XYZ file of N, CA and C in Angstrom:
585
model
N 17.511 31.291 -20.583
C 17.882 30.000 -20.523
C 16.912 29.262 -19.338
N 16.705 29.744 -18.545
C 15.738 29.026 -17.325
C 14.318 29.010 -17.997
N 13.948 29.917 -18.702
C 12.705 29.927 -19.170
C 12.585 28.658 -20.147
N 13.721 28.284 -20.833
C 13.606 27.214 -21.672
C 13.465 25.925 -20.950
N 14.104 25.931 -19.840
C 14.218 24.724 -18.996
C 12.588 24.415 -18.473
N 12.004 25.638 -18.257
C 10.686 25.597 -17.676
C 9.672 24.999 -18.709
N 9.733 25.609 -19.930
C 9.012 25.162 -20.953
C 9.343 23.518 -21.485
N 10.556 23.326 -21.506
C 10.844 22.030 -21.784
C 10.710 20.924 -20.879
N 10.814 21.012 -19.605
C 10.555 20.208 -18.556
C 9.156 19.268 -18.738
N 8.065 19.856 -18.930
C 6.793 18.958 -19.085
C 6.978 18.089 -20.283
N 7.690 18.610 -21.481
C 7.671 17.699 -22.712
C 8.717 16.563 -22.361
N 9.826 17.009 -21.823
C 10.705 15.838 -21.373
C 10.235 14.780 -20.441
N 9.310 15.315 -19.485
C 8.713 14.518 -18.484
C 7.723 13.567 -19.397
N 6.903 13.879 -20.328
C 6.089 13.219 -21.064
C 6.787 12.072 -21.849
N 7.926 12.440 -22.410
C 8.846 11.574 -23.202
C 9.108 10.348 -22.290
N 9.640 10.847 -20.955
C 10.077 9.747 -20.254
C 9.157 8.799 -19.778
N 7.828 9.453 -19.500
C 6.665 8.385 -19.030
C 6.273 7.654 -20.086
N 6.157 8.248 -21.491
C 5.889 7.273 -22.700
C 6.836 6.201 -22.821
N 8.112 6.291 -22.410
C 9.021 5.047 -22.648
C 8.836 4.034 -21.659
N 7.863 4.151 -20.506
C 7.599 3.003 -19.609
C 7.409 3.500 -18.229
N 7.037 2.797 -17.293
C 6.880 3.437 -16.097
C 8.260 3.310 -15.250
N 8.369 3.951 -14.140
C 9.690 3.811 -13.376
C 9.433 2.567 -12.834
N 10.937 1.992 -12.592
C 10.679 0.571 -11.790
C 10.344 0.622 -10.557
N 10.477 1.650 -9.834
C 10.399 1.678 -8.504
C 10.196 3.093 -7.970
N 9.846 3.451 -6.599
C 9.625 4.616 -6.287
C 10.959 5.373 -6.174
N 12.059 4.796 -6.133
C 13.351 5.430 -6.040
C 13.623 6.128 -7.351
N 13.188 5.431 -8.478
C 13.540 6.040 -9.700
C 12.473 7.260 -10.014
N 11.490 7.204 -9.334
C 10.427 7.991 -9.645
C 10.835 9.435 -9.010
N 11.390 9.050 -7.495
C 11.985 10.185 -6.667
C 13.112 10.957 -7.408
N 13.981 10.105 -8.149
C 15.129 10.642 -8.875
C 14.685 11.276 -9.793
N 13.603 11.267 -10.761
C 13.041 11.869 -11.762
C 12.732 13.050 -11.272
N 11.704 12.870 -10.001
C 11.284 14.306 -9.386
C 12.406 15.455 -9.172
N 13.584 14.712 -8.618
C 14.505 15.726 -8.197
C 15.206 16.465 -9.488
N 15.467 15.317 -10.509
C 15.957 16.019 -11.795
C 15.252 16.934 -12.429
N 13.810 16.840 -12.226
C 12.697 17.747 -13.012
C 12.738 18.993 -12.029
N 12.879 18.762 -10.662
C 12.911 19.784 -9.774
C 14.094 20.930 -10.032
N 15.132 20.303 -10.382
C 16.403 20.995 -10.614
C 16.280 21.820 -12.100
N 15.534 20.986 -13.003
C 15.566 21.692 -14.245
C 14.522 22.890 -14.283
N 13.838 23.090 -13.151
C 12.598 23.974 -12.995
C 12.964 25.234 -12.186
N 14.258 24.892 -11.493
C 14.568 26.069 -10.642
C 14.994 27.337 -11.235
N 13.954 28.216 -11.066
C 14.124 29.618 -11.890
C 13.389 30.464 -10.872
N 13.385 31.793 -11.132
C 12.851 32.957 -10.262
C 11.222 32.611 -10.173
N 10.814 32.966 -8.956
C 9.665 32.598 -8.296
C 8.588 33.530 -8.878
N 8.029 33.270 -10.027
C 7.073 33.950 -10.473
C 5.794 33.150 -10.591
N 4.462 33.768 -10.746
C 3.318 32.972 -10.747
C 3.232 31.511 -11.646
N 3.616 32.101 -13.030
C 3.627 31.065 -13.917
C 4.675 29.832 -13.624
N 5.901 30.344 -12.998
C 6.686 29.098 -12.559
C 6.310 28.274 -11.645
N 5.705 28.759 -10.628
C 5.239 28.042 -9.499
C 4.191 27.044 -10.034
N 3.229 27.572 -10.794
C 2.242 26.724 -11.518
C 3.098 25.490 -12.145
N 3.933 25.691 -12.970
C 4.537 24.523 -13.735
C 5.250 23.785 -12.778
N 5.847 24.221 -11.849
C 6.763 23.160 -10.744
C 5.521 22.458 -9.873
N 4.506 22.859 -9.534
C 3.257 22.287 -9.011
C 2.762 21.315 -10.009
N 2.651 21.480 -11.030
C 2.011 20.826 -12.214
C 3.007 19.481 -12.063
N 4.322 19.669 -12.415
C 5.373 18.712 -12.554
C 5.354 17.905 -11.321
N 5.451 18.348 -10.067
C 5.283 17.453 -8.886
C 4.055 16.714 -8.957
N 2.873 16.965 -9.302
C 1.685 16.197 -9.297
C 1.675 15.370 -10.366
N 2.481 15.551 -11.528
C 2.666 14.417 -12.625
C 3.644 13.226 -12.131
N 4.756 13.740 -11.481
C 5.659 12.809 -10.960
C 5.027 11.831 -9.773
N 4.161 12.368 -9.098
C 3.470 11.717 -7.972
C 2.507 10.787 -8.730
N 1.833 11.018 -9.728
C 0.765 10.205 -10.446
C 1.515 9.061 -11.216
N 2.813 9.027 -11.418
C 3.444 8.078 -12.075
C 3.240 6.584 -11.766
N 3.017 6.354 -10.292
C 2.741 5.223 -9.695
C 1.477 5.431 -8.938
N 0.472 4.681 -9.456
C -0.962 4.645 -8.811
C -0.864 3.686 -7.630
N -1.698 3.965 -6.726
C -1.595 2.813 -5.521
C -3.173 2.559 -5.274
N -3.539 1.542 -4.975
C -4.954 0.998 -4.714
C -5.170 1.068 -3.106
N -3.826 1.077 -2.617
C -3.858 1.485 -0.971
C -2.605 1.890 -0.717
N -2.447 3.180 -0.040
C -1.378 3.775 0.465
C -1.716 4.703 1.525
N -2.009 4.035 2.682
C -2.471 4.641 3.704
C -2.605 3.788 4.994
N -3.017 4.278 6.070
C -3.276 3.526 7.383
C -4.711 3.622 7.603
N -5.355 2.779 8.268
C -6.559 2.730 8.340
C -6.802 3.476 9.850
N -8.166 4.048 10.167
C -8.402 4.343 11.567
C -9.459 3.344 11.977
N -9.073 2.205 12.803
C -10.159 1.492 13.294
C -11.520 1.978 13.704
N -11.306 3.064 14.298
C -12.594 3.859 15.087
C -13.689 4.340 13.972
N -13.096 4.472 12.724
C -14.002 5.201 11.822
C -14.055 4.679 10.367
N -13.638 3.462 10.544
C -13.570 2.575 9.088
C -15.037 1.992 9.119
N -15.506 1.994 7.721
C -16.859 1.362 7.394
C -16.739 0.048 6.562
N -16.972 -1.058 7.146
C -16.786 -2.195 6.668
C -17.965 -2.766 5.747
N -17.552 -3.622 4.914
C -18.815 -4.492 4.294
C -18.644 -5.816 5.109
N -19.763 -6.496 5.231
C -19.845 -7.852 5.793
C -20.237 -8.963 4.728
N -19.988 -10.083 5.044
C -20.537 -11.169 4.233
C -20.371 -12.437 5.541
N -21.215 -13.395 5.108
C -21.340 -14.613 6.157
C -19.852 -15.441 5.990
N -19.604 -15.932 7.168
C -18.339 -16.788 7.234
C -18.254 -17.797 6.167
N -19.570 -18.437 6.023
C -19.438 -19.833 5.156
C -19.624 -19.371 3.632
N -19.478 -18.154 3.387
C -19.770 -17.894 1.663
C -18.402 -18.135 1.253
N -17.318 -18.098 1.673
C -15.939 -18.485 1.244
C -15.364 -19.442 1.922
N -15.053 -20.784 1.366
C -14.239 -21.674 2.074
C -12.658 -21.124 2.601
N -12.818 -21.427 4.018
C -11.388 -21.029 4.615
C -11.614 -19.553 5.254
N -12.754 -18.960 4.642
C -12.831 -17.515 5.683
C -13.082 -17.653 7.022
N -13.582 -18.674 7.604
C -13.823 -18.967 9.146
C -12.484 -18.915 9.686
N -11.451 -18.847 9.169
C -10.093 -18.718 9.792
C -9.862 -17.237 10.137
N -10.679 -16.366 9.452
C -10.554 -14.867 9.671
C -11.724 -14.102 10.342
N -12.597 -14.869 10.814
C -13.887 -14.176 11.275
C -13.944 -13.954 12.879
N -12.862 -14.089 13.504
C -12.778 -13.928 14.917
C -13.901 -14.804 15.720
N -14.238 -15.891 15.194
C -15.348 -16.588 16.006
C -16.882 -16.192 15.763
N -16.910 -15.356 14.624
C -18.372 -14.610 14.346
C -19.080 -15.492 13.277
N -20.097 -15.261 13.000
C -20.900 -15.751 11.923
C -20.700 -14.927 10.749
N -20.279 -13.556 10.962
C -20.164 -12.531 9.858
C -18.739 -12.095 9.983
N -18.209 -11.958 8.739
C -16.949 -11.371 8.458
C -17.058 -10.049 8.038
N -16.258 -9.050 8.673
C -16.082 -7.801 8.387
C -15.079 -7.601 7.470
N -14.896 -6.779 6.389
C -13.973 -6.623 5.325
C -14.071 -5.250 4.511
N -12.854 -5.139 3.962
C -12.823 -3.995 2.991
C -12.157 -4.729 1.919
N -12.984 -4.444 0.809
C -12.609 -5.007 -0.654
C -11.551 -4.001 -1.301
N -10.627 -4.876 -1.916
C -10.015 -4.149 -3.304
C -10.367 -4.530 -4.371
N -9.983 -3.655 -5.559
C -10.243 -4.152 -6.950
C -9.516 -5.415 -7.161
N -10.405 -6.289 -7.842
C -10.063 -7.675 -8.127
C -8.616 -7.541 -9.153
N -7.756 -8.689 -8.983
C -6.806 -8.916 -9.918
C -7.104 -10.096 -10.876
N -7.760 -9.899 -11.999
C -8.284 -10.774 -12.885
C -9.435 -11.608 -12.067
N -9.206 -12.848 -11.809
C -10.218 -13.549 -11.002
C -10.056 -13.857 -9.607
N -8.857 -13.091 -9.014
C -8.487 -12.978 -7.601
C -8.946 -11.922 -6.966
N -9.717 -12.291 -5.839
C -10.347 -11.149 -4.941
C -9.470 -10.754 -3.929
N -9.378 -9.720 -3.496
C -8.457 -9.088 -2.312
C -9.284 -8.533 -1.173
N -9.199 -9.093 0.037
C -9.796 -8.321 0.976
C -8.928 -8.129 2.124
N -9.310 -6.855 2.865
C -8.544 -6.489 4.015
C -9.539 -6.751 5.425
N -9.071 -7.755 6.229
C -9.891 -8.266 7.226
C -9.464 -7.871 8.547
N -10.258 -7.142 9.517
C -9.660 -6.981 10.817
C -9.519 -8.162 11.575
N -8.465 -8.043 12.521
C -8.396 -9.356 13.363
C -8.289 -8.619 14.832
N -9.424 -8.156 15.253
C -9.293 -7.252 16.453
C -9.790 -8.108 17.509
N -10.115 -9.504 17.385
C -10.506 -10.222 18.498
C -9.513 -10.945 19.548
N -8.261 -10.636 19.178
C -7.355 -11.199 19.940
C -6.625 -10.124 21.070
N -5.482 -10.173 21.343
C -4.699 -9.201 22.092
C -4.500 -7.821 21.605
N -4.592 -7.537 20.131
C -4.252 -6.325 19.673
C -5.534 -6.024 18.992
N -5.941 -4.605 19.297
C -7.118 -4.099 18.770
C -6.942 -3.506 17.199
N -5.539 -3.453 16.656
C -5.416 -2.965 15.426
C -4.462 -3.655 14.639
N -5.025 -5.031 13.901
C -4.506 -5.798 13.205
C -5.352 -6.055 11.919
N -4.542 -6.098 10.764
C -5.434 -6.400 9.719
C -4.850 -7.477 8.767
N -5.412 -8.358 8.504
C -4.818 -9.351 7.130
C -5.523 -9.100 5.811
N -4.522 -9.146 4.846
C -4.733 -9.062 3.485
C -5.059 -10.714 2.885
N -6.083 -10.782 2.579
C -6.659 -12.109 2.178
C -6.907 -12.071 0.742
N -6.467 -13.106 0.054
C -6.793 -13.385 -1.467
C -7.722 -14.557 -1.689
N -8.658 -14.560 -2.506
C -9.789 -15.519 -2.731
C -9.834 -15.903 -4.208
N -9.786 -17.008 -4.407
C -9.973 -17.303 -5.919
C -10.875 -18.681 -6.015
N -11.801 -18.724 -6.977
C -12.649 -19.915 -6.901
C -13.564 -20.153 -5.853
N -13.823 -19.002 -5.132
C -14.754 -19.167 -3.874
C -13.895 -19.862 -2.438
N -12.656 -19.835 -2.628
C -11.649 -20.427 -1.699
C -10.594 -19.378 -1.201
N -10.293 -19.065 0.089
C -9.170 -18.564 0.520
C -7.991 -19.216 -0.052
N -7.067 -18.483 -0.618
C -5.795 -18.871 -1.189
C -4.582 -18.538 -0.026
N -4.574 -17.302 0.315
C -3.532 -16.945 1.382
C -3.981 -15.827 2.060
N -3.232 -15.452 3.431
C -3.451 -14.496 4.006
C -2.051 -13.888 4.463
N -2.009 -12.424 4.584
C -0.600 -11.800 5.019
C -1.158 -10.609 6.136
N -0.341 -10.903 7.293
C -0.371 -9.832 8.108
C 0.065 -8.744 7.310
N -0.544 -7.528 7.348
C -0.166 -6.369 6.546
C -0.288 -5.100 7.248
N -1.108 -5.063 8.153
C -1.161 -3.669 8.995
C -1.671 -3.898 10.472
N -1.113 -2.970 11.367
C -1.485 -3.113 12.809
C -0.407 -2.952 13.566
N -0.449 -3.163 14.883
C 0.380 -2.951 15.825
C 0.633 -4.215 16.700
N 1.887 -4.241 17.257
C 2.186 -5.498 18.415
C 3.205 -4.960 19.058
N 2.700 -5.449 20.312
C 3.753 -5.077 21.430
C 3.960 -6.149 22.433
N 4.768 -6.363 23.420
C 4.973 -7.260 24.519
C 3.755 -6.856 25.482
N 3.109 -7.823 25.987
C 2.090 -7.237 27.028
C 2.778 -6.724 28.039
N 2.135 -5.545 28.643
C 2.649 -4.776 29.677
C 3.606 -3.995 29.230
N 4.299 -3.935 28.183
C 5.254 -3.068 27.506
C 4.873 -2.101 26.130
N 3.937 -1.133 26.574
C 3.574 -0.465 25.481
C 4.651 0.585 24.853
N 5.727 0.741 25.582
C 6.671 1.733 25.019
C 7.405 1.221 23.824
N 7.479 -0.012 23.299
C 8.183 -0.575 22.555
C 7.083 -1.175 21.285
N 6.378 -0.397 20.660
C 5.369 -0.967 19.681
C 5.869 -0.983 18.390
N 5.653 -2.379 17.818
C 6.105 -2.307 16.316
C 4.722 -2.143 15.462
N 5.129 -1.211 14.421
C 4.033 -0.684 13.679
C 4.216 -1.248 12.370
N 3.169 -1.924 11.673
C 3.270 -2.478 10.428
C 2.190 -1.853 9.501
N 2.686 -1.440 8.455
C 1.479 -0.798 7.158
C 2.135 -1.439 5.839
N 1.323 -1.155 4.895
C 1.549 -1.728 3.709
C 0.850 -0.759 2.531
N 1.227 -1.000 1.281
C 0.996 -0.519 0.038
C 0.530 -1.448 -1.044
N -0.324 -1.121 -1.816
C -0.567 -1.877 -2.968
C -0.752 -0.969 -4.194
N 0.206 -1.263 -5.126
C 0.276 -0.380 -6.294
C -0.854 -1.013 -7.533
N -0.922 -0.362 -8.347
C -1.728 -0.690 -9.469
C -1.284 -2.030 -10.364
N -0.268 -2.446 -10.197
C 0.194 -3.544 -10.447
C 0.244 -4.796 -9.640
N -0.523 -4.573 -8.528
C -0.572 -5.365 -7.398
C 0.646 -5.952 -6.784
N 1.771 -4.911 -6.760
C 2.775 -5.089 -5.963
C 2.649 -4.706 -4.600
N 2.895 -5.384 -3.478
C 2.639 -5.237 -2.188
C 3.817 -4.935 -1.594
N 4.055 -4.114 -0.536
C 5.200 -3.614 0.071
C 4.568 -3.583 1.627
N 5.166 -4.326 2.502
C 4.929 -4.532 3.843
C 6.185 -3.788 4.630
N 5.832 -2.673 5.274
C 6.697 -1.996 6.103
C 6.531 -2.082 7.322
N 7.572 -2.725 8.205
C 7.419 -2.861 9.819
C 8.609 -1.948 10.429
N 8.125 -1.116 11.343
C 8.765 -0.302 12.217
C 8.817 -0.639 13.596
N 10.046 -0.732 13.909
C 10.361 -1.242 15.612
C 11.545 -0.347 15.993
N 11.186 0.080 17.177
C 12.393 0.992 17.648
C 12.790 1.970 16.582
N 14.172 1.922 16.101
C 14.560 2.560 15.117
C 14.920 2.176 13.766
N 14.409 0.905 13.574
C 14.608 -0.065 12.643
C 13.423 -0.143 11.767
N 13.595 -0.014 10.509
C 12.384 -0.386 9.492
C 12.888 -1.183 8.483
N 12.035 -2.225 8.127
C 12.024 -3.374 7.457
C 11.038 -3.251 6.286
N 11.307 -3.513 4.907
C 10.201 -3.344 4.246
C 10.432 -4.769 3.223
N 9.303 -5.559 3.137
C 9.528 -6.712 2.237
C 8.390 -6.671 1.365
N 8.940 -7.121 0.107
C 7.921 -7.061 -1.158
C 7.346 -8.390 -1.388
N 5.981 -8.206 -1.871
C 5.383 -9.270 -2.262
C 4.525 -9.071 -3.634
N 4.048 -10.294 -4.384
C 3.350 -10.330 -5.590
C 2.445 -11.158 -5.306
N 1.277 -11.323 -6.300
C 0.230 -12.190 -6.251
C 0.314 -12.994 -7.430
N 0.606 -14.317 -7.320
C 1.017 -15.223 -8.444
C -0.190 -15.548 -9.062
N -0.406 -16.236 -10.207
C -1.451 -16.639 -11.028
C -2.588 -17.339 -10.130
N -1.910 -18.133 -9.325
C -2.902 -18.971 -8.369
C -3.574 -18.363 -7.459
N -3.342 -17.027 -7.319
C -3.891 -16.145 -6.141
C -3.174 -15.917 -4.648
N -1.967 -16.671 -4.715
C -1.265 -16.784 -3.473
C -0.417 -15.511 -3.493
N -0.406 -15.085 -2.236
C 0.712 -13.919 -2.046
C 2.017 -14.367 -1.594
N 2.942 -13.939 -2.740
C 4.207 -14.705 -2.828
C 5.229 -13.573 -2.166
N 6.294 -13.822 -1.633
C 7.459 -12.841 -1.390
C 8.331 -12.698 -2.286
N 8.676 -11.583 -2.680
C 9.844 -11.278 -3.866
C 11.220 -11.866 -3.301
N 12.074 -12.369 -4.343
C 13.309 -12.539 -3.978
C 14.319 -11.681 -3.932
N 14.037 -10.572 -4.494
C 14.903 -9.414 -5.000
C 14.958 -8.246 -3.974
């Protein structure tokens, strides 16, 4: 019976994926747990390979354009002149050149991650959208914040963007974690989701 579960799990998984993407990561995690239970069998080499393949397939159900944190010491930026895009001077830290990391465009909307390391905090990034050669919106998406003279209570912010341009910004402060979800509308603005 366990061998049948192992053989049927990839087929069932393919059928589930064919019916549509999981609505969120929790559903994907639940699916992973169900498949994991269906493949709990004796540890043989072939069973381990099947289980590893299923875990990889589950992790691929939602692809991310960005799902990490930058190391400001090693990141390699692209540059452009501040006056190339209207409104970009608001993110240039007073320089003639803006450093940035590009993301794949969403239609005619460009996305840039721009360091804001010219202020009190050396590790802060704004996610900026550009349409028709003008900045449409900016969102603080990654970095650290703390009260001056109090480094023991640091607020950490990070974000993800999935392949559908859903943005999740996670802020951790002390023992509390808040996640706010955003999307990019047809005008190119980053808007907060209401759900």
